[in-house]
Amino acid sequence: MLEIKDLKFRYSRKSPVVLDGVNLTLKKGEVGVVLGKNGSGKTTLFKNILGIEKPEAGTIRFEERDLSEVSSKERAKLIAYVPQDITMAELTVFDTVLMGRMPYFGFRSAKEDEEVVWKVLSDMGLSNLASRNADELSGGEKQKVVIARALAQEPGLMVFDEPTGNLDIANEQLILKEARRLSKEKNISILTSLHDLNQALEIGDRFFFMKDGKIKYSGGKDMVTAEVIKEIFNADVEIIEHDGRLIVMSGKSMKPSPRGEGGCEAAG
Ligand code: ADP
């Protein structure tokens, strides 16, 4: 379980407060989606969880351990990160995924590490790409390789920052489905930010709405209401049920907009 209590953070003593008492709980095997406008602090929250930034106050515990007392190597065994912008080194897909095993080996990988890599590649349907150069793959393939690298870490928690950012719709769906499958099959908790409220509803078990450096609302799907979206994003939406699924639609009074405010995506 991930348990964040009263987390406070600012980038420097003179800069404004970015996280102002964040509280968040995510159980094992659950997918949590953090939603909020651009600049509401989602990436900053993730950086604190990963130890890239240090909180001013508050605690982050994962699987009963206070993360401030865990070394970065140990932390890398617990938590894997799939960043927003993917840059691939000039390595093969196999070696890229093997990098995920680094917290487990010193200078040389062991046979067991390579076995883990082959297993992850096979699970992700990437075995046939193992010897290809990772920087020459398509956007969707790169995204899968980065997820595979995170999985090779055998983490208990995976943190995704806008995982569908640069993907086409087919790859968006693939990544979301894959992430949810992994969380359920391997009992991994996933915390992700997402731009698109419909994608959020598709993948999420828990929803965390961020505003003014706080989680203003959190809960299951029933927490995703037009009122909450209005307050958090200042966008008018309608939520309809279709085939047992909730769908967020732009409000009738809104001007048509393919993306962003007024569309079925909210700024964030
Ligand atoms: P989000 O991920 O929700 O878009 P961020 O966490 O990136 O939001 O940013 C939250 C706030 O922190 C913003 O006001 C942003 O300008 C500020 N911020 C982000 N990174 C830095 C940084 N490295 N130094 C100073 N301020 C930053």
XYZ file of N, CA, C and O and ligand atoms in Angstrom, residues 11 15 18 36-45 47 53 161 268, ligand 1:
95
model
N 9.750 24.218 -4.465
C 11.011 23.990 -5.174
C 12.195 24.704 -4.526
O 13.325 24.240 -4.609
N 10.171 30.018 -3.398
C 9.121 29.765 -4.402
C 7.822 29.319 -3.724
O 7.815 28.895 -2.562
N 3.967 24.092 -3.726
C 3.402 23.319 -4.845
C 2.520 22.187 -4.298
O 1.433 21.943 -4.797
N -5.787 16.675 -12.725
C -5.731 18.092 -12.326
C -5.210 18.905 -13.478
O -4.601 18.364 -14.406
N -5.464 20.195 -13.401
C -5.012 21.087 -14.482
C -3.499 21.049 -14.618
O -2.793 20.662 -13.684
N -3.016 21.557 -15.740
C -1.578 21.777 -15.905
C -1.072 22.612 -14.748
O -1.723 23.588 -14.372
N 0.037 22.226 -14.207
C 0.636 23.023 -13.136
C 0.044 22.746 -11.769
O 0.399 23.399 -10.783
N -0.864 21.770 -11.655
C -1.478 21.528 -10.347
C -0.564 20.706 -9.434
O -0.854 20.558 -8.243
N 0.517 20.167 -9.970
C 1.495 19.512 -9.103
C 1.626 18.002 -9.275
O 2.271 17.332 -8.463
N 1.064 17.466 -10.343
C 1.072 16.003 -10.522
C 2.507 15.467 -10.663
O 2.902 14.538 -9.954
N 3.265 16.073 -11.572
C 4.642 15.601 -11.778
C 5.471 15.803 -10.509
O 6.285 14.949 -10.141
N 5.233 16.912 -9.839
C 5.974 17.191 -8.595
C 5.671 16.124 -7.537
O 6.576 15.657 -6.834
N 4.422 15.726 -7.458
C 4.040 14.661 -6.524
C 4.801 13.375 -6.871
O 5.375 12.713 -5.995
N 7.612 13.083 -8.474
C 9.044 13.238 -8.194
C 9.338 13.056 -6.699
O 10.393 12.570 -6.327
N 12.778 14.560 -5.744
C 12.654 15.754 -4.911
C 12.347 15.327 -3.479
O 11.747 14.280 -3.268
N 3.826 8.954 -15.825
C 3.470 10.359 -16.006
C 2.947 10.549 -17.427
O 3.711 10.452 -18.383
N -4.707 19.415 -18.297
C -3.961 18.789 -17.202
C -2.843 18.134 -17.746
O -2.124 17.404 -17.943
P 1.616 19.206 -13.463
O 2.412 17.953 -13.570
O 0.313 19.022 -12.734
O 1.422 19.907 -14.763
P 3.967 20.263 -12.128
O 4.200 19.391 -10.956
O 4.829 20.076 -13.323
O 2.432 20.234 -12.534
O 4.136 21.780 -11.652
C 3.538 22.285 -10.460
C 4.048 23.685 -10.191
O 5.436 23.641 -9.873
C 3.913 24.654 -11.369
O 3.567 25.914 -10.880
C 5.302 24.663 -11.963
O 5.553 25.886 -12.581
C 6.175 24.475 -10.749
N 7.438 23.789 -11.082
C 7.558 22.603 -11.732
N 8.860 22.238 -11.850
C 9.583 23.240 -11.269
C 10.984 23.449 -11.067
N 11.897 22.560 -11.470
N 11.343 24.586 -10.425
C 10.420 25.469 -9.980
N 9.100 25.328 -10.138
C 8.666 24.228 -10.770
